[in-house]
mmCIF file with all atom_site columns, C-alpha atoms in Angstrom:
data_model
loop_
_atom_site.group_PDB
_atom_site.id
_atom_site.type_symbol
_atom_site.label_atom_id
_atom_site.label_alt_id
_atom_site.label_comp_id
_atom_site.label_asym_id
_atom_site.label_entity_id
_atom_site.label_seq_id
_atom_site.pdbx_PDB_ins_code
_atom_site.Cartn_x
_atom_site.Cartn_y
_atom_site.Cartn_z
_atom_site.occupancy
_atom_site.B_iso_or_equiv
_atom_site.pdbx_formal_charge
_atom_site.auth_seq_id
_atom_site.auth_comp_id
_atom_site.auth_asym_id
_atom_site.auth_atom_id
_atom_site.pdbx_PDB_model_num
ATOM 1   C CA . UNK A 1 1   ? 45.866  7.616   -16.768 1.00 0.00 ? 19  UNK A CA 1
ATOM 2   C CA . UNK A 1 2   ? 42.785  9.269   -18.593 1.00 0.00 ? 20  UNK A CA 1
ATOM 3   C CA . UNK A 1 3   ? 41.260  5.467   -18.552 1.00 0.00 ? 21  UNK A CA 1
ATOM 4   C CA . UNK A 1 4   ? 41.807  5.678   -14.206 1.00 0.00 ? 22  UNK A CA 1
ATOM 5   C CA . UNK A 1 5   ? 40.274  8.708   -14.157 1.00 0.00 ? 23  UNK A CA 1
ATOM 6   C CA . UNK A 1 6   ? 37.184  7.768   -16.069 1.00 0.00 ? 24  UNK A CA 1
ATOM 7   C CA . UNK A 1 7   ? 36.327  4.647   -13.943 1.00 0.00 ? 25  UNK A CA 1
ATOM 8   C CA . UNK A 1 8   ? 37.048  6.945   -10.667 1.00 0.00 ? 26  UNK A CA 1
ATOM 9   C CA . UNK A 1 9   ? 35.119  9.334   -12.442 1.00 0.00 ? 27  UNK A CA 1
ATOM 10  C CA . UNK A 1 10  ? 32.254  6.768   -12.736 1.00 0.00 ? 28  UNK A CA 1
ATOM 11  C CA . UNK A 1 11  ? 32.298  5.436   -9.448  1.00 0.00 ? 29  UNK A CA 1
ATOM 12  C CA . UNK A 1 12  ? 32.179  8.535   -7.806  1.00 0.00 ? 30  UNK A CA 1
ATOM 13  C CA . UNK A 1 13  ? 28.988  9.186   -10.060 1.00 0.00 ? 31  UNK A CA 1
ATOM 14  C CA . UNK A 1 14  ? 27.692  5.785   -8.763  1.00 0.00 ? 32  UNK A CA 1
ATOM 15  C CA . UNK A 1 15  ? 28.241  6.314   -5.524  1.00 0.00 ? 33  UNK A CA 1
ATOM 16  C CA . UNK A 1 16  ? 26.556  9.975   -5.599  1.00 0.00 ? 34  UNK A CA 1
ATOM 17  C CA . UNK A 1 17  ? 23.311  8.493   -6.805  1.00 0.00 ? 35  UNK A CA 1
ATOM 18  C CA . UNK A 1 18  ? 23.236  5.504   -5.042  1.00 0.00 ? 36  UNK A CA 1
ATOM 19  C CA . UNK A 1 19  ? 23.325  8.155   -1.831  1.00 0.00 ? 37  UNK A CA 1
ATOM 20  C CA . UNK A 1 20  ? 20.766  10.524  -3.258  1.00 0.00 ? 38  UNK A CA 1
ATOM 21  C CA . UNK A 1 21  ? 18.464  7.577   -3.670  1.00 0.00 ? 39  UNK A CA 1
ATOM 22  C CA . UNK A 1 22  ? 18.449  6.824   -0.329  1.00 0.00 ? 40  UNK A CA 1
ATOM 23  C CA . UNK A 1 23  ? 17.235  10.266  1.217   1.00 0.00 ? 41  UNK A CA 1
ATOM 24  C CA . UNK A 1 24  ? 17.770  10.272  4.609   1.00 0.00 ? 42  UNK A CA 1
ATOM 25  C CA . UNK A 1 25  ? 18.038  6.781   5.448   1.00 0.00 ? 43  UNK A CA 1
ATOM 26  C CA . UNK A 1 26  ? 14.501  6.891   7.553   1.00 0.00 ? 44  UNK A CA 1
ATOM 27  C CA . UNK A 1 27  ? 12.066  4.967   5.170   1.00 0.00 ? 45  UNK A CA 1
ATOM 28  C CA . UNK A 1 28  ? 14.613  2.602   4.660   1.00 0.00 ? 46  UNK A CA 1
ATOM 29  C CA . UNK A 1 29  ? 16.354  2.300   8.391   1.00 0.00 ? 47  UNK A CA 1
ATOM 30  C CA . UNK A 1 30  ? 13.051  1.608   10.133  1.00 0.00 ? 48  UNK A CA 1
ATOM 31  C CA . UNK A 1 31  ? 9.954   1.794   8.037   1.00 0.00 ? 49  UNK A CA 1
ATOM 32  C CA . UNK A 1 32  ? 7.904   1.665   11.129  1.00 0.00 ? 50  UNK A CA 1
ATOM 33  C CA . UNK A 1 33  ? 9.241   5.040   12.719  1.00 0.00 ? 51  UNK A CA 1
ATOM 34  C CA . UNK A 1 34  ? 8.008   6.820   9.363   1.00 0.00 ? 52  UNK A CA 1
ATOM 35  C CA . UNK A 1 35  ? 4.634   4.961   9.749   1.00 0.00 ? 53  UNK A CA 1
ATOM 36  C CA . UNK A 1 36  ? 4.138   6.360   12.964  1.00 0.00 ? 54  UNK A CA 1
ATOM 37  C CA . UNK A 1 37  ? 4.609   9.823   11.704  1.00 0.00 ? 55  UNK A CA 1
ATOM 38  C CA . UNK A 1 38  ? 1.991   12.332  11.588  1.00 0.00 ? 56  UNK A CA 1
ATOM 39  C CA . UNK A 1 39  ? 0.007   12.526  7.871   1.00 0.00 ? 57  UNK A CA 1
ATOM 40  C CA . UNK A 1 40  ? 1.890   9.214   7.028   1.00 0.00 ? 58  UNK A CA 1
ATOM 41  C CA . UNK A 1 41  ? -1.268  6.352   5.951   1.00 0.00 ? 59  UNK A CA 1
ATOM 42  C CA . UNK A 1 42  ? -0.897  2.937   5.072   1.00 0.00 ? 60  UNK A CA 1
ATOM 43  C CA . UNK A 1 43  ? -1.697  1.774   1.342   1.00 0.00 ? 61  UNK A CA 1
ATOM 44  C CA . UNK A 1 44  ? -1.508  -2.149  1.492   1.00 0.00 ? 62  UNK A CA 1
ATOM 45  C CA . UNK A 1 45  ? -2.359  -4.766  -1.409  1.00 0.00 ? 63  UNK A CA 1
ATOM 46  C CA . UNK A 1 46  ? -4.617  -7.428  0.172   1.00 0.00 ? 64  UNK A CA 1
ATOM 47  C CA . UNK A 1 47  ? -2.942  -10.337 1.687   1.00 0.00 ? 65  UNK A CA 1
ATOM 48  C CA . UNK A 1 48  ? -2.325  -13.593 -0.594  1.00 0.00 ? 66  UNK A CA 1
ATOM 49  C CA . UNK A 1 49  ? -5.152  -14.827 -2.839  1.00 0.00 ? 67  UNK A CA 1
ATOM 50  C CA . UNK A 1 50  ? -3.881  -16.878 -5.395  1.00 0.00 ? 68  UNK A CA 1
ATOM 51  C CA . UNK A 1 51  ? -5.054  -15.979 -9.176  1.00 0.00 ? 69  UNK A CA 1
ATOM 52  C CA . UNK A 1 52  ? -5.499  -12.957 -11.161 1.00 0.00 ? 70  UNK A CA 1
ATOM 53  C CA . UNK A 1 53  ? -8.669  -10.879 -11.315 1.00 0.00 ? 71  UNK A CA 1
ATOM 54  C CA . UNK A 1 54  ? -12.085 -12.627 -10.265 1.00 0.00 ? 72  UNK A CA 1
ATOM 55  C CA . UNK A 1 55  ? -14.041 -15.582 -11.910 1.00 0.00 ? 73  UNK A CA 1
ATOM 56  C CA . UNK A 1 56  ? -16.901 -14.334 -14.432 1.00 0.00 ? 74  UNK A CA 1
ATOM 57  C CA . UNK A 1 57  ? -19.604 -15.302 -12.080 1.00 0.00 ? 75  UNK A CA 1
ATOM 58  C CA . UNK A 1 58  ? -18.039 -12.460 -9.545  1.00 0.00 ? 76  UNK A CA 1
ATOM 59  C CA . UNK A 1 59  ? -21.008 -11.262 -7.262  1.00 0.00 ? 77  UNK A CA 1
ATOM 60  C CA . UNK A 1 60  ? -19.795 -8.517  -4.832  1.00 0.00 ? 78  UNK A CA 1
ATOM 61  C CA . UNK A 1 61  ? -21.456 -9.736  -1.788  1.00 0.00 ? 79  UNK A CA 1
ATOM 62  C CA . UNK A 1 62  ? -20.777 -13.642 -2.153  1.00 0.00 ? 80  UNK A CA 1
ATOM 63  C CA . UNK A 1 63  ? -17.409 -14.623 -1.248  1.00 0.00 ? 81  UNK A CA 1
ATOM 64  C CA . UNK A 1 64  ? -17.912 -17.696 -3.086  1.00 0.00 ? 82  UNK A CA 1
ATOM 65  C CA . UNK A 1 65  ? -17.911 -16.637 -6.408  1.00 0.00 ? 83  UNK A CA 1
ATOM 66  C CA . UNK A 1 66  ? -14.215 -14.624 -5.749  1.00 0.00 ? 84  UNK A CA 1
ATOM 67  C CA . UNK A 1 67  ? -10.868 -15.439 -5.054  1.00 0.00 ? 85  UNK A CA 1
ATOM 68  C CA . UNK A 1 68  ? -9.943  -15.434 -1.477  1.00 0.00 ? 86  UNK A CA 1
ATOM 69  C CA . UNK A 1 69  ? -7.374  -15.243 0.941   1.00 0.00 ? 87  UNK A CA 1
ATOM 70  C CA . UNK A 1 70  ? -5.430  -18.734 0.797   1.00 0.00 ? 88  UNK A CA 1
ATOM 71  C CA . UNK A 1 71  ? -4.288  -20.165 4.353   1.00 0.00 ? 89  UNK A CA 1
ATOM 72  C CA . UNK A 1 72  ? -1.328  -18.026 3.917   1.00 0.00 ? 90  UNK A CA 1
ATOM 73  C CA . UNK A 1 73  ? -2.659  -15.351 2.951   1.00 0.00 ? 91  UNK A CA 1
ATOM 74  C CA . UNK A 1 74  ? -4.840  -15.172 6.390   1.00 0.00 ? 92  UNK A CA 1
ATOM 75  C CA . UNK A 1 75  ? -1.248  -16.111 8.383   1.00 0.00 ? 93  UNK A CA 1
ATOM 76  C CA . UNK A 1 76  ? 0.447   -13.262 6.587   1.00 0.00 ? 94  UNK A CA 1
ATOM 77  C CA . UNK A 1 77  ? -2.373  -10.562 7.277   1.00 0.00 ? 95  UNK A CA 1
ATOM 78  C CA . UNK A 1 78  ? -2.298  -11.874 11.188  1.00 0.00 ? 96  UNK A CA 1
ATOM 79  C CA . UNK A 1 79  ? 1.269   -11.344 10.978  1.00 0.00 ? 97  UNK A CA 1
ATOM 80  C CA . UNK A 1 80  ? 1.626   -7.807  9.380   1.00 0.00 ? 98  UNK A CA 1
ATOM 81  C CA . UNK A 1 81  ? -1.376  -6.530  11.760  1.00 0.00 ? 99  UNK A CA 1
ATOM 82  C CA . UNK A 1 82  ? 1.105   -8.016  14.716  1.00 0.00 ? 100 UNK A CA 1
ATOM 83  C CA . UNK A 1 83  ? 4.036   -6.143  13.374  1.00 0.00 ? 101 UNK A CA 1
ATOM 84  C CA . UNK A 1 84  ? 2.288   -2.595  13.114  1.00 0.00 ? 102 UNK A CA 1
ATOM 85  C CA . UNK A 1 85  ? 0.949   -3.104  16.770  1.00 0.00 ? 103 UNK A CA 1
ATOM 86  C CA . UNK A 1 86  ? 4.483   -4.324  18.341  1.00 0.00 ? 104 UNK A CA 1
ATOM 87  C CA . UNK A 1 87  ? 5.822   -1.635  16.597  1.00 0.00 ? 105 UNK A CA 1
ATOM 88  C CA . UNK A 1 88  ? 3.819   1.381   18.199  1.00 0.00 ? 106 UNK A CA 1
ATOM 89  C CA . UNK A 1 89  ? 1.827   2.162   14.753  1.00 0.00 ? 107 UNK A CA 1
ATOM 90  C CA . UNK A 1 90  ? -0.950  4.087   15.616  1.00 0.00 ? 108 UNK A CA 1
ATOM 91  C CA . UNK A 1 91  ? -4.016  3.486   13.536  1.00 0.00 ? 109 UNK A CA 1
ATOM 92  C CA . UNK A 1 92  ? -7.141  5.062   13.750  1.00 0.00 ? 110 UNK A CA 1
ATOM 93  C CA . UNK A 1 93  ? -9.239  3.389   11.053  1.00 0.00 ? 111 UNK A CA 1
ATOM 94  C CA . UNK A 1 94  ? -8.797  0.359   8.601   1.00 0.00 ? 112 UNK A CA 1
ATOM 95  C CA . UNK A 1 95  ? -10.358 1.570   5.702   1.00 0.00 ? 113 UNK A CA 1
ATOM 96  C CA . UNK A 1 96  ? -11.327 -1.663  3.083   1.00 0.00 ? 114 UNK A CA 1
ATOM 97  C CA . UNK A 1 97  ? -12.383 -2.765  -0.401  1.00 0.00 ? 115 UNK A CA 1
ATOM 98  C CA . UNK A 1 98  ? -15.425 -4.367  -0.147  1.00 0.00 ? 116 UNK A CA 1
ATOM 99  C CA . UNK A 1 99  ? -13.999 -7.351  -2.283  1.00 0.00 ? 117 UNK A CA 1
ATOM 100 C CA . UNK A 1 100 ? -13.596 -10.243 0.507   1.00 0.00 ? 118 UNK A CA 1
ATOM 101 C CA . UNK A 1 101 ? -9.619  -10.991 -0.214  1.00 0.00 ? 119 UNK A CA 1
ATOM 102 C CA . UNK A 1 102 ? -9.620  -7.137  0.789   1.00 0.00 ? 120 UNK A CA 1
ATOM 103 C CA . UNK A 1 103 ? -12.445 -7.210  4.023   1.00 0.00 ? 121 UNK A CA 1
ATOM 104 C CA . UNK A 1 104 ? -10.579 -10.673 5.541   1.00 0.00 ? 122 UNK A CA 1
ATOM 105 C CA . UNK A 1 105 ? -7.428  -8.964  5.575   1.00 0.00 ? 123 UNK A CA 1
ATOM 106 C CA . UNK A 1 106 ? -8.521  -5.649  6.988   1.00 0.00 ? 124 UNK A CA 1
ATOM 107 C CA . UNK A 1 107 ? -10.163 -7.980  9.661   1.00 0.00 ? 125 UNK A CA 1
ATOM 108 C CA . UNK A 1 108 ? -6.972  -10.213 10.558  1.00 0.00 ? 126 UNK A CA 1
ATOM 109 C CA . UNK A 1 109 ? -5.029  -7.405  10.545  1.00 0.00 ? 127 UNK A CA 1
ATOM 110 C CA . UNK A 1 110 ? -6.900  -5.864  14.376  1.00 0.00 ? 128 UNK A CA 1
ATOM 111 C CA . UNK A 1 111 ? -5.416  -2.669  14.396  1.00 0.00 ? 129 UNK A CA 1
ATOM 112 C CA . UNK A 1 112 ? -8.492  -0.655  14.543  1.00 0.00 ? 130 UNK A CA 1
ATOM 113 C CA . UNK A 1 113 ? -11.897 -0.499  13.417  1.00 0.00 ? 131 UNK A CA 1
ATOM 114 C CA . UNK A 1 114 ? -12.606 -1.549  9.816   1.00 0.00 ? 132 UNK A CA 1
ATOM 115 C CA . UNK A 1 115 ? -14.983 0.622   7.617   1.00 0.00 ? 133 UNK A CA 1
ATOM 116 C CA . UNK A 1 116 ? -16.326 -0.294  4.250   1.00 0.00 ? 134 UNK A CA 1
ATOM 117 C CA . UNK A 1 117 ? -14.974 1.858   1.360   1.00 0.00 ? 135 UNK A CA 1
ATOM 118 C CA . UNK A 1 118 ? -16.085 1.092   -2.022  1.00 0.00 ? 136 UNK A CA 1
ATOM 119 C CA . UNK A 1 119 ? -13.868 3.700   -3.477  1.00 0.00 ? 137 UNK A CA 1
ATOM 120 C CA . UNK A 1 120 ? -11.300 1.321   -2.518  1.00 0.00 ? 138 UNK A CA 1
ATOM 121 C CA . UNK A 1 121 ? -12.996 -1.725  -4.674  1.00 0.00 ? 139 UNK A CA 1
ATOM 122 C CA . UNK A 1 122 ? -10.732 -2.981  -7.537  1.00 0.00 ? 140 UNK A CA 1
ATOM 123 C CA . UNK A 1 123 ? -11.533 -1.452  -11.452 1.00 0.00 ? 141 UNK A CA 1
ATOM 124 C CA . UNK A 1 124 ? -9.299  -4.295  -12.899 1.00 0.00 ? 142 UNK A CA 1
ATOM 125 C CA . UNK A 1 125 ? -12.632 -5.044  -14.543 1.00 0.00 ? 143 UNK A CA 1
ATOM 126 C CA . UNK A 1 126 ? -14.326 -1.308  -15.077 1.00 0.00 ? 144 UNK A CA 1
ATOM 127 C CA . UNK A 1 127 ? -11.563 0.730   -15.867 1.00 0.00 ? 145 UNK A CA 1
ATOM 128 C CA . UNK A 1 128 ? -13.574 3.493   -16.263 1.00 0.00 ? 146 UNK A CA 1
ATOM 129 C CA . UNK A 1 129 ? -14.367 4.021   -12.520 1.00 0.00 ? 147 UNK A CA 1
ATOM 130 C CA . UNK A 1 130 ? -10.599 4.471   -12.183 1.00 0.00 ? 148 UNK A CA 1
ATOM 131 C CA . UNK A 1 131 ? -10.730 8.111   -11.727 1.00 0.00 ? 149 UNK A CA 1
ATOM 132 C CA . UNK A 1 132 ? -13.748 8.735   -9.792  1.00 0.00 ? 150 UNK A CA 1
ATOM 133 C CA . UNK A 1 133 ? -12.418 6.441   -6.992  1.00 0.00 ? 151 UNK A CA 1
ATOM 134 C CA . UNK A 1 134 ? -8.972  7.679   -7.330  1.00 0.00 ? 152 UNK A CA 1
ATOM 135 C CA . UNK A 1 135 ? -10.270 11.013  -6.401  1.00 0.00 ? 153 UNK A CA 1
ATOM 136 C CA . UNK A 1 136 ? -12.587 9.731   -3.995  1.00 0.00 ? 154 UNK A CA 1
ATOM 137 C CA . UNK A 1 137 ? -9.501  8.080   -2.213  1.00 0.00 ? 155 UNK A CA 1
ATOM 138 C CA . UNK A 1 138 ? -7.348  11.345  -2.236  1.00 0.00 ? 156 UNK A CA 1
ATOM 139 C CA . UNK A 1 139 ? -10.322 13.185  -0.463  1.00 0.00 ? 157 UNK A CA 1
ATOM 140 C CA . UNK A 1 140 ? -10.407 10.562  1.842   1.00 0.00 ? 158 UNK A CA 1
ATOM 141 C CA . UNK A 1 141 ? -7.085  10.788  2.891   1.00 0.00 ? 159 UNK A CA 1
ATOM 142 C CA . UNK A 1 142 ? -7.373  14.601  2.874   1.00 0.00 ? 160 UNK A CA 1
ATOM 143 C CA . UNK A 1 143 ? -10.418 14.740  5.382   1.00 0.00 ? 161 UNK A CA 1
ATOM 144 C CA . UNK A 1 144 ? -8.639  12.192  7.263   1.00 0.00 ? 162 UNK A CA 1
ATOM 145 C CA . UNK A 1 145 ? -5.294  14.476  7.485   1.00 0.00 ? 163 UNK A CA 1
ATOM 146 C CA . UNK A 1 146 ? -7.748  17.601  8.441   1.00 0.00 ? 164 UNK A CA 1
ATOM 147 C CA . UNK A 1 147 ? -9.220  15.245  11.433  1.00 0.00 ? 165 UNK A CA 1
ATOM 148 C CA . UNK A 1 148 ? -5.483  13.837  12.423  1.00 0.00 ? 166 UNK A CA 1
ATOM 149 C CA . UNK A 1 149 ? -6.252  10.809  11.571  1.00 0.00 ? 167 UNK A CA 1
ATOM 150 C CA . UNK A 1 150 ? -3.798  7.840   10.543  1.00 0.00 ? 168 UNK A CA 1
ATOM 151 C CA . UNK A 1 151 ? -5.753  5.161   8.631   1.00 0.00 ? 169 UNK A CA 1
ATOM 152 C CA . UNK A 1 152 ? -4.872  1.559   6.424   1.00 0.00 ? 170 UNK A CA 1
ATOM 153 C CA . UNK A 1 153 ? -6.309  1.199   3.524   1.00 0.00 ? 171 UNK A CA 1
ATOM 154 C CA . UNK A 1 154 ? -6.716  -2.244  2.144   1.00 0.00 ? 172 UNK A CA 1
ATOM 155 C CA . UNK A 1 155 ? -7.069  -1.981  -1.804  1.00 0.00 ? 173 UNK A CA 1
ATOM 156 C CA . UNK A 1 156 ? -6.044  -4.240  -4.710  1.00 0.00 ? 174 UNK A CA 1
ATOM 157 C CA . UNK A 1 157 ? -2.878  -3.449  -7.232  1.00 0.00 ? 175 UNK A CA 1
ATOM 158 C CA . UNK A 1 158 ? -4.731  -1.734  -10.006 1.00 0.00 ? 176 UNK A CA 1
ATOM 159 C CA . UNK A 1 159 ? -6.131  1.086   -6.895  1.00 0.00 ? 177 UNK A CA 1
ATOM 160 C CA . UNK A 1 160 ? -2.393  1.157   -5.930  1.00 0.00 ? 178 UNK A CA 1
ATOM 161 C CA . UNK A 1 161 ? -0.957  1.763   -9.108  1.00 0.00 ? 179 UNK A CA 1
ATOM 162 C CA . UNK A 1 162 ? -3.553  4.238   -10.026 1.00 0.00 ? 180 UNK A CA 1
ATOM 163 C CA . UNK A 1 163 ? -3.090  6.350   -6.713  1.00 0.00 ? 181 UNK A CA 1
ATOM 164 C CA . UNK A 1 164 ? 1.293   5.859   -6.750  1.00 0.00 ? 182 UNK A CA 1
ATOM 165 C CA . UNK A 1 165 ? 2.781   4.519   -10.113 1.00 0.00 ? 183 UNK A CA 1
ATOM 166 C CA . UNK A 1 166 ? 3.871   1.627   -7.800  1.00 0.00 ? 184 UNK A CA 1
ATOM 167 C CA . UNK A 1 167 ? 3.482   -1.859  -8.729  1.00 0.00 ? 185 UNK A CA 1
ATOM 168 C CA . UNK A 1 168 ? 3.255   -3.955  -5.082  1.00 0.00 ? 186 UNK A CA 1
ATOM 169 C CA . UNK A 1 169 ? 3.305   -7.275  -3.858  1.00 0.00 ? 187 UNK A CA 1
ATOM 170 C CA . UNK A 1 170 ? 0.728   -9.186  -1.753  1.00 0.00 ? 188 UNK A CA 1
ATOM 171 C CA . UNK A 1 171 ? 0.687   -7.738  1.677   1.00 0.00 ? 189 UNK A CA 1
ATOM 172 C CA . UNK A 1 172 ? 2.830   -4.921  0.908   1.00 0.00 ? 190 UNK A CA 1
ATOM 173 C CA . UNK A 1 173 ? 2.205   -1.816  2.625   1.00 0.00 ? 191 UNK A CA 1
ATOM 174 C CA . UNK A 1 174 ? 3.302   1.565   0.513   1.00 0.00 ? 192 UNK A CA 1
ATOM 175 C CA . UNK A 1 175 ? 3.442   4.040   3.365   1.00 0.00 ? 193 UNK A CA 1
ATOM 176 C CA . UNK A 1 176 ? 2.096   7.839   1.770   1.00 0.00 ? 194 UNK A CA 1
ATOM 177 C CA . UNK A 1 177 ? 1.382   10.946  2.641   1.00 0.00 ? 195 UNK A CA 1
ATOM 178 C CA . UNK A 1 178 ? -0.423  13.909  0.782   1.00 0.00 ? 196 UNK A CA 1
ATOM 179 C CA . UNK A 1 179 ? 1.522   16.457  -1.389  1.00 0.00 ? 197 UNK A CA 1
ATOM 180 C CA . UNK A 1 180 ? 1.458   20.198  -1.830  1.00 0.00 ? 198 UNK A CA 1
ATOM 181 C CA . UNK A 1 181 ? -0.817  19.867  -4.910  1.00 0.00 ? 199 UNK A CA 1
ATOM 182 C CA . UNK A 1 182 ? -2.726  17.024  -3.159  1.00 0.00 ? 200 UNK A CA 1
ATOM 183 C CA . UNK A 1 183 ? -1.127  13.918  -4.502  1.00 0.00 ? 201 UNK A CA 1
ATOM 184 C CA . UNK A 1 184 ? -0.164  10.791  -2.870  1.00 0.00 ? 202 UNK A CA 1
ATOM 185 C CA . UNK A 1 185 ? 3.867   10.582  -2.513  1.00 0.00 ? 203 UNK A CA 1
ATOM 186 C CA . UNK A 1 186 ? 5.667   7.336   -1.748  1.00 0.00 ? 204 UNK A CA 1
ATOM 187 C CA . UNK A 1 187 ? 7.597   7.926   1.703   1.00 0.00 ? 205 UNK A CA 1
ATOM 188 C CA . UNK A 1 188 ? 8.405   3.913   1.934   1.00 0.00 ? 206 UNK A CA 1
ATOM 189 C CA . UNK A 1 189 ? 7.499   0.585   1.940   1.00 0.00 ? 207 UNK A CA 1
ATOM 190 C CA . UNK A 1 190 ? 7.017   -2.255  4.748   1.00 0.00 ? 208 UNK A CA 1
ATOM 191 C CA . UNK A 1 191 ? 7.239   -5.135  3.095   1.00 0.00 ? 209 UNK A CA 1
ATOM 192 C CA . UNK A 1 192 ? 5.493   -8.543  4.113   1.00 0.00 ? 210 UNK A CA 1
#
């Protein structure tokens, strides 16, 4: 009887913290209502570019000597840009790495005017920017907040990681909003 007991003990457990997990259902129910929520922003990972990092002859301003967006990684920006529109997302800016994986997809994705922000460029190379831009981006999103302003910002996974502990996928958007002490807190994800 003791052995029943245990397992319904368990289970209960289980079930209790699989139901915590899930909050409230809304991030997870439709992603796109929290996006359209006031002092929600958009954190996405570039759109596909096959490879890791950039080739040693990187030059910021030539496209040629980085890795780009393959064929589906243009489709799938097109695609996630169509998705935030049908879905009512408003977007004031599209705020973009000035890598060219980063620009293209900010570009396909016509939701709103695209700005240049190099505290958005990738440190996978100069880790010791990591900070500076970090904070750069958090009083971005802060002035943007104060103006009530909704923006995407089109980064690379090292920026991500740095600004949320999460590790994302091409084309994945982590969906964030600002803290009490300032901080950028995962609300959800829309994934590509």
């Amino acid at each position: 009887m003791t052995r029943i007991l245990n397992h319904f003990a368990a289970l209960f457990c289980a079930v209790v913290f699989i139901t915590a997990s899930l909050g409230n259902g809304k991030a997870q129910d439709d992603p796109y209502a929290l996006a359209r929520e006031p002092g929600i922003h958009l954190l996405m990972r570039h759109a596909i570019a096959p490879g890791t990092g950039d080739p040693a002859n990187f030059e910021l301003g030539d496209c040629s000597t980085q890795r780009n967006l393959s064929d589906e990684g243009r489709h799938q920006a097109e695609a996630i840009g169509a998705r935030l529109k049908d879905n009512g997302v408003p977007i004031d800016v599209v705020l973009t790495s000035q890598w060219c994986r980063s620009r293209d997809t900010a570009d396909r994705l016509s939701v709103a005017p695209v700005e240049d922000a190099p505290f958005l460029n990738s440190f996978f190379r100069d880790r010791g920017s990591a900070d500076a831009q970090t904070q750069d981006a958090l009083a971005r999103i802060k002035a943007l907040d104060a103006a009530g302003e909704k923006a995407v910002l089109v980064t690379h996974q090292v920026n991500i990681t740095a600004l949320t502990d999460i590790f994302t996928r091409s084309g994945e958007i982590i969906l964030v909003s600002r803290n009490e002490d300032g901080d950028l807190e995962s609300r959800g994800r829309i994934t590509p």
